[in-house]
C-alpha positions as a printed Julia matrix, in Angstrom:
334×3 Matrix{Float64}:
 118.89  -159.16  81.72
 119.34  -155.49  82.16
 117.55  -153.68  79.58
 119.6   -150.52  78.0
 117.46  -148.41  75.85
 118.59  -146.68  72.75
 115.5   -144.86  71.05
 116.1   -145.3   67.05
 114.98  -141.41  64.95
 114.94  -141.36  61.13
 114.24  -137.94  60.18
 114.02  -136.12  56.46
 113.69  -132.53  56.1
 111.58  -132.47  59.65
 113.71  -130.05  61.91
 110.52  -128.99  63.85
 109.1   -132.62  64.36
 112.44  -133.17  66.06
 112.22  -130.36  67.97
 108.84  -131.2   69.46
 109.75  -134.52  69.9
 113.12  -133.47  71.48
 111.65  -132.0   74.06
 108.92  -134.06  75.06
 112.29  -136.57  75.73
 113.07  -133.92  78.32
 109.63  -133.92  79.98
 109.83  -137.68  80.1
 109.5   -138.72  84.27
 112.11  -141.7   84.42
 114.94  -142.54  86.11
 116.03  -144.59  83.43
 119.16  -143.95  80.98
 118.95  -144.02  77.98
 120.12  -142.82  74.18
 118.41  -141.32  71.68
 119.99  -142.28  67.59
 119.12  -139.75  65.48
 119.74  -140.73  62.01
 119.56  -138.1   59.22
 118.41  -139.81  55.9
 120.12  -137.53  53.16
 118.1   -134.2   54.59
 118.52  -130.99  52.65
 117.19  -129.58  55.66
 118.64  -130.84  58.77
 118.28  -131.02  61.99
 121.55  -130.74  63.62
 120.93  -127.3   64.85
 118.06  -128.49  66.81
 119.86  -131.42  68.03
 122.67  -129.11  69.16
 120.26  -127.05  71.41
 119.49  -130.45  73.25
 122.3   -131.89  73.3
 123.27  -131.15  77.42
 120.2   -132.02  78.62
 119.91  -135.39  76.34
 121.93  -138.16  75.74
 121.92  -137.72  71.84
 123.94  -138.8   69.0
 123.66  -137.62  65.01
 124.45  -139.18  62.0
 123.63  -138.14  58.75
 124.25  -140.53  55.91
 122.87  -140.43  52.11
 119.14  -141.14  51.46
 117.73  -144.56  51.65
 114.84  -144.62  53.23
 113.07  -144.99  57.19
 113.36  -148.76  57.02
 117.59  -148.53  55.91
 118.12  -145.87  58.06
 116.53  -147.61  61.43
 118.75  -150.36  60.68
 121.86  -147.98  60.47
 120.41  -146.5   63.68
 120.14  -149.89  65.36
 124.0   -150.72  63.87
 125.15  -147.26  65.42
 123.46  -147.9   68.51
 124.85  -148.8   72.18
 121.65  -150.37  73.97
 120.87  -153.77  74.04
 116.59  -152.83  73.2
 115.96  -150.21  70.51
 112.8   -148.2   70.74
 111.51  -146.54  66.65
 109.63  -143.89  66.81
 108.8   -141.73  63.75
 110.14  -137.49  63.91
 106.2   -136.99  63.89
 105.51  -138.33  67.15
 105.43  -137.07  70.63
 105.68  -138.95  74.14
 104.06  -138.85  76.98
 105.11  -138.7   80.15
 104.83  -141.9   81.53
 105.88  -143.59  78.32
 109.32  -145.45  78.85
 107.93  -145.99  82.67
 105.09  -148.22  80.57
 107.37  -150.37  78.72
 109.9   -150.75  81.31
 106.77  -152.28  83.11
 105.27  -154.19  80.72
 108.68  -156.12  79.61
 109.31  -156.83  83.36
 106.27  -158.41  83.86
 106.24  -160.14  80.49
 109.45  -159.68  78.55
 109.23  -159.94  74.46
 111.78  -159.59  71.87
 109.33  -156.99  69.86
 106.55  -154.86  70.82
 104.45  -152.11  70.01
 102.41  -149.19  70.94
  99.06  -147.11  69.61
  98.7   -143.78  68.5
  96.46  -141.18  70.16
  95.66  -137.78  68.79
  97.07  -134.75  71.47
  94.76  -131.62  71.73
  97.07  -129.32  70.2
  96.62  -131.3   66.75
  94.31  -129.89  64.04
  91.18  -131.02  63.18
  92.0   -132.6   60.03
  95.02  -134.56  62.26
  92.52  -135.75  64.5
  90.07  -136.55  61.86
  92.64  -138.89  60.34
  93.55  -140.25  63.33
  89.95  -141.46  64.29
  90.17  -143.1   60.66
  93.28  -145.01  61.43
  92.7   -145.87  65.19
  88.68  -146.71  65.32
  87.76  -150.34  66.06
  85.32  -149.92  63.11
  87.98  -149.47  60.49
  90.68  -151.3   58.81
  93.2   -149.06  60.57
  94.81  -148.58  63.46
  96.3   -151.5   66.14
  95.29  -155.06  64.84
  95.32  -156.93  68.14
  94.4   -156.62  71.75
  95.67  -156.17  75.18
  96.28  -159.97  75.45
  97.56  -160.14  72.07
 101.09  -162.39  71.44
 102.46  -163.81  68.43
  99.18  -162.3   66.4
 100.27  -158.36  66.8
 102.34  -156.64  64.37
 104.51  -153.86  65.67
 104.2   -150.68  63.54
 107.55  -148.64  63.36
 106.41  -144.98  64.46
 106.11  -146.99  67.81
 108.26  -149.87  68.03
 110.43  -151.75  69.93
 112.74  -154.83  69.21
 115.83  -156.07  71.35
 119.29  -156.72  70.08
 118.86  -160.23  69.46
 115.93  -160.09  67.72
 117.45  -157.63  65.22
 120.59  -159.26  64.61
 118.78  -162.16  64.21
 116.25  -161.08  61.49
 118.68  -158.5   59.9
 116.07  -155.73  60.52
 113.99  -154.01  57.92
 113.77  -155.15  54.67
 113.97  -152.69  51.58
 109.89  -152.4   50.84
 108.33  -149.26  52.23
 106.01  -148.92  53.23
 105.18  -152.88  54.62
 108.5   -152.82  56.24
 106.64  -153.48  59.37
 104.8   -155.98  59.55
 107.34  -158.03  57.06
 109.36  -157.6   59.88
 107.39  -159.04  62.74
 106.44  -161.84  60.61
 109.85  -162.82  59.74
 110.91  -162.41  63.63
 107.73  -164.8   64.64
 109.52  -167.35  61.64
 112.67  -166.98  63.91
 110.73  -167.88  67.18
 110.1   -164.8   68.95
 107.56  -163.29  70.26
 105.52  -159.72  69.65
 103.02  -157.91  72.03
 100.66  -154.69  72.18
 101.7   -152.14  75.24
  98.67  -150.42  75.14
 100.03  -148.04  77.76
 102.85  -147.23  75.59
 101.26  -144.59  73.39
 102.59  -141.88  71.68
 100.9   -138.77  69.95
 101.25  -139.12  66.31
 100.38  -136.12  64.27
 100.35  -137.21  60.82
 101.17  -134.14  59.29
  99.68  -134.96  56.26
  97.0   -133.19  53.64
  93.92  -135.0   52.04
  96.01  -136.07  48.59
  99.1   -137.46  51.37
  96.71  -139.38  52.93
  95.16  -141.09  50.31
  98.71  -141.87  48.62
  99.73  -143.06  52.3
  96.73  -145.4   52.41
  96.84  -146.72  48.43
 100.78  -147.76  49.09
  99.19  -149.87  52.46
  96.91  -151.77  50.0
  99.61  -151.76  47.17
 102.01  -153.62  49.95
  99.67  -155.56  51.73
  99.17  -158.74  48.06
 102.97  -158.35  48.13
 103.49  -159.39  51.76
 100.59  -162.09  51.77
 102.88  -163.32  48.93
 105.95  -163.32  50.76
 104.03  -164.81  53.46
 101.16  -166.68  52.93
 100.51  -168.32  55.96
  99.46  -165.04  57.27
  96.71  -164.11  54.65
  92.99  -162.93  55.95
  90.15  -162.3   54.06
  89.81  -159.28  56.2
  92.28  -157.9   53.99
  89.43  -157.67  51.57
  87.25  -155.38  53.41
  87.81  -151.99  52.39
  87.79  -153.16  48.86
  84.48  -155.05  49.55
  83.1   -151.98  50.94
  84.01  -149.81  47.97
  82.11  -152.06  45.29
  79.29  -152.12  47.66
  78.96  -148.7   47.88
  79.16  -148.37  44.35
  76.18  -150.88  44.32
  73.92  -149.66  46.53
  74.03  -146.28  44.87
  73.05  -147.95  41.66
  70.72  -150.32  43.11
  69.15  -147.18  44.93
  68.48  -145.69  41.68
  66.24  -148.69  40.54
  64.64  -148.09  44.27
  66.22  -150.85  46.46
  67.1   -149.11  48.95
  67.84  -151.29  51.58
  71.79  -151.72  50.97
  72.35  -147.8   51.02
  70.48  -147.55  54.59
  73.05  -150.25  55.69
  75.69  -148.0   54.58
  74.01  -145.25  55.85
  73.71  -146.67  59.33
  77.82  -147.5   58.94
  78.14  -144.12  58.37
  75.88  -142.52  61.16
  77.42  -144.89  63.78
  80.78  -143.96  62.95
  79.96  -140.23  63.37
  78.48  -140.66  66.56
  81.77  -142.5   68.06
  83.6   -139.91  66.36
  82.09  -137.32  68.24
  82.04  -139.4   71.16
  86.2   -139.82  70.69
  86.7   -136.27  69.85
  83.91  -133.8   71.27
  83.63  -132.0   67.58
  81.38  -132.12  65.25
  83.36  -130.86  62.81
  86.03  -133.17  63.8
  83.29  -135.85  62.98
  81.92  -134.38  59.75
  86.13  -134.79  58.39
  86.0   -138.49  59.76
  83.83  -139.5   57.76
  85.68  -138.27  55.17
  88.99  -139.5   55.8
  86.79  -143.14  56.71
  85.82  -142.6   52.57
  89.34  -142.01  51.6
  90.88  -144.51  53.78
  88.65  -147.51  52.64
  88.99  -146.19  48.48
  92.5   -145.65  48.84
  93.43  -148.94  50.52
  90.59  -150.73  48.57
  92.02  -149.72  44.83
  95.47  -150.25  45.95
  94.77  -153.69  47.43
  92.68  -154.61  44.1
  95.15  -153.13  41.9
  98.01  -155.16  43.71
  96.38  -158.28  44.0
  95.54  -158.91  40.03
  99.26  -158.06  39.12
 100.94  -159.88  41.74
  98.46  -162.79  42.17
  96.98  -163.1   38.55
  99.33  -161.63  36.53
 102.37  -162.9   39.09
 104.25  -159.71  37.87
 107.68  -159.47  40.16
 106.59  -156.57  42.75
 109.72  -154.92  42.79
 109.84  -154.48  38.93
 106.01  -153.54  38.97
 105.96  -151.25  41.52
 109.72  -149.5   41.82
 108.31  -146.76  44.07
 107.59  -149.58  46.74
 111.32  -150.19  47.27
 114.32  -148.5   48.31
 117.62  -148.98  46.72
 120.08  -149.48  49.51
């Protein structure tokens, strides 16, 4: 089958992410055609001007319809579209060069209905988007890609960097209303229907997460809101892994108490956890003070995720409160 690619844009009030992102489309080195969706989701600041300054060099088209979210609007996107595979990206993300030339060769050579692709920090980011970026990408975290370069059925796509083919979306009806968990309650619904997700881990993209301290923790406390909800809707796919960064949290707490009645030896673990992931931070990034804010965002990432995961858990587990009644800001009304 010959693949036609339609890339799939929601965008809210981010003229300037679409702008960069715009024209890193231009610097792409492909002979491929392909379509770029750009779907504005009820922006009071739009990006249509921006659009309009690419639109002779790019094969673009615009919609804007009213606000209902990144999940609703992909799927409008997808509708809209002419391709037979749609690539998601998020406006905050930029593309390398060799990008489509990576998935074009990875889905010759092993063609799936879904895939997906990591995030890498660009040098022109800041230090605190590179410092969150460590967070969410290091091995030695809960974030980042959850698979590996041989990876099928077991990795779930994440939408700033995703791909899924006609079929496959017609099939599953696309993203559900939850957000965010749209993802990967997605790519388990599509493994349900009997097809297949990988990793491209040549298909990156620079994600710049333009985000403050307070946005990231809210960003990581929805992913452990979500995360009880979806092992709900899906329990087959449940891992005590999940637990970590709550585990982590009350340890923490512990060894600071236990410290103060001098044992000692539970903080030094921590402390060695700590240490190690400051030396491959610097290793990653070459800063020190890129290193001194991972640790940081590390802190936030696992306190964040760990209350929201807690906090979700005993009302949707113990209490078996409805989700979408519980927690309204979870869910978009279509």
């Amino acid at each position: 089958m010959q693949l036609q690619y339609s890339f799939i844009i929601p965008v809210y009030n981010r003229p300037d992410e679409i702008k960069e992102l715009l024209q890193s489309f231009k610097e792409l080195q492909t002979n491929t055609t392909f379509e770029i969706v750009i779907v504005e989701d009820g922006s009071s600041i739009t990006s249509k001007k921006v659009v309009e300054l690419f639109n002779e060099r790019l094969n673009i088209s615009y919609y804007f319809k009213e606000n209902s979210g990144p999940g609703d609007s992909r799927n409008y996107g997808m509708q809209k579209a002419k391709g037979n595979y749609f690539i998601i990206l998020d406006s905050d993300v930029i593309l390398p060069q060799n990008y489509l030339t990576e998935v074009e060769k990875s889905l010759t050579e092993n063609y799936v209905d879904c895939f997906g692709g990591p995030d890498a920090a660009h040098e022109s980011f800041t230090n605190l988007q590179k410092a969150i970026n460590f967070s969410m990408t290091s091995f030695i975290t809960t974030g980042g890609i959850r698979g590996n370069k041989s990876s099928v059925n077991t990795f779930q796509p994440r939408s700033f960097n995703m791909g899924i083919s006609k079929k496959a979306f017609n099939a599953s009806k696309g993203f559900g209303r939850i957000h965010p968990g749209e993802d990967p309650d997605l790519s388990i619904r599509l493994w349900n229907l009997g097809f297949k997700t990988k990793l491209i881990p040549g298909a990156k993209v620079y994600h710049k997460r333009r985000i403050s301290w307070s946005k990231f923790y809210t960003q990581v406390n929805k992913f452990g809101l979500v995360r009880p909800i979806l092992n709900k809707w899906h329990p087959s796919t449940k891992k005590i892994t999940y637990w970590f960064p709550t585990v982590f949290c009350v340890g923490f707490v512990l060894a600071l108490v236990l410290f103060l009645f001098n044992l000692k030896w539970l903080f030094y673990l921590y402390l060695l956890y700590f240490v190690l992931a400051f030396v491959l931070a610097t290793i990653n990034t070459k800063s020190l003070i890129v290193s001194i804010q991972a640790i940081v965002a590390i802190c936030i990432q696992f306190a964040g995720y760990g209350y929201g995961f807690l906090k979700s858990t005993w009302a949707v587990s113990v209490l078996n409160k409805n989700p979408e009644t519980y927690f309204p800001k979870l869910f978009f009304k279509r």
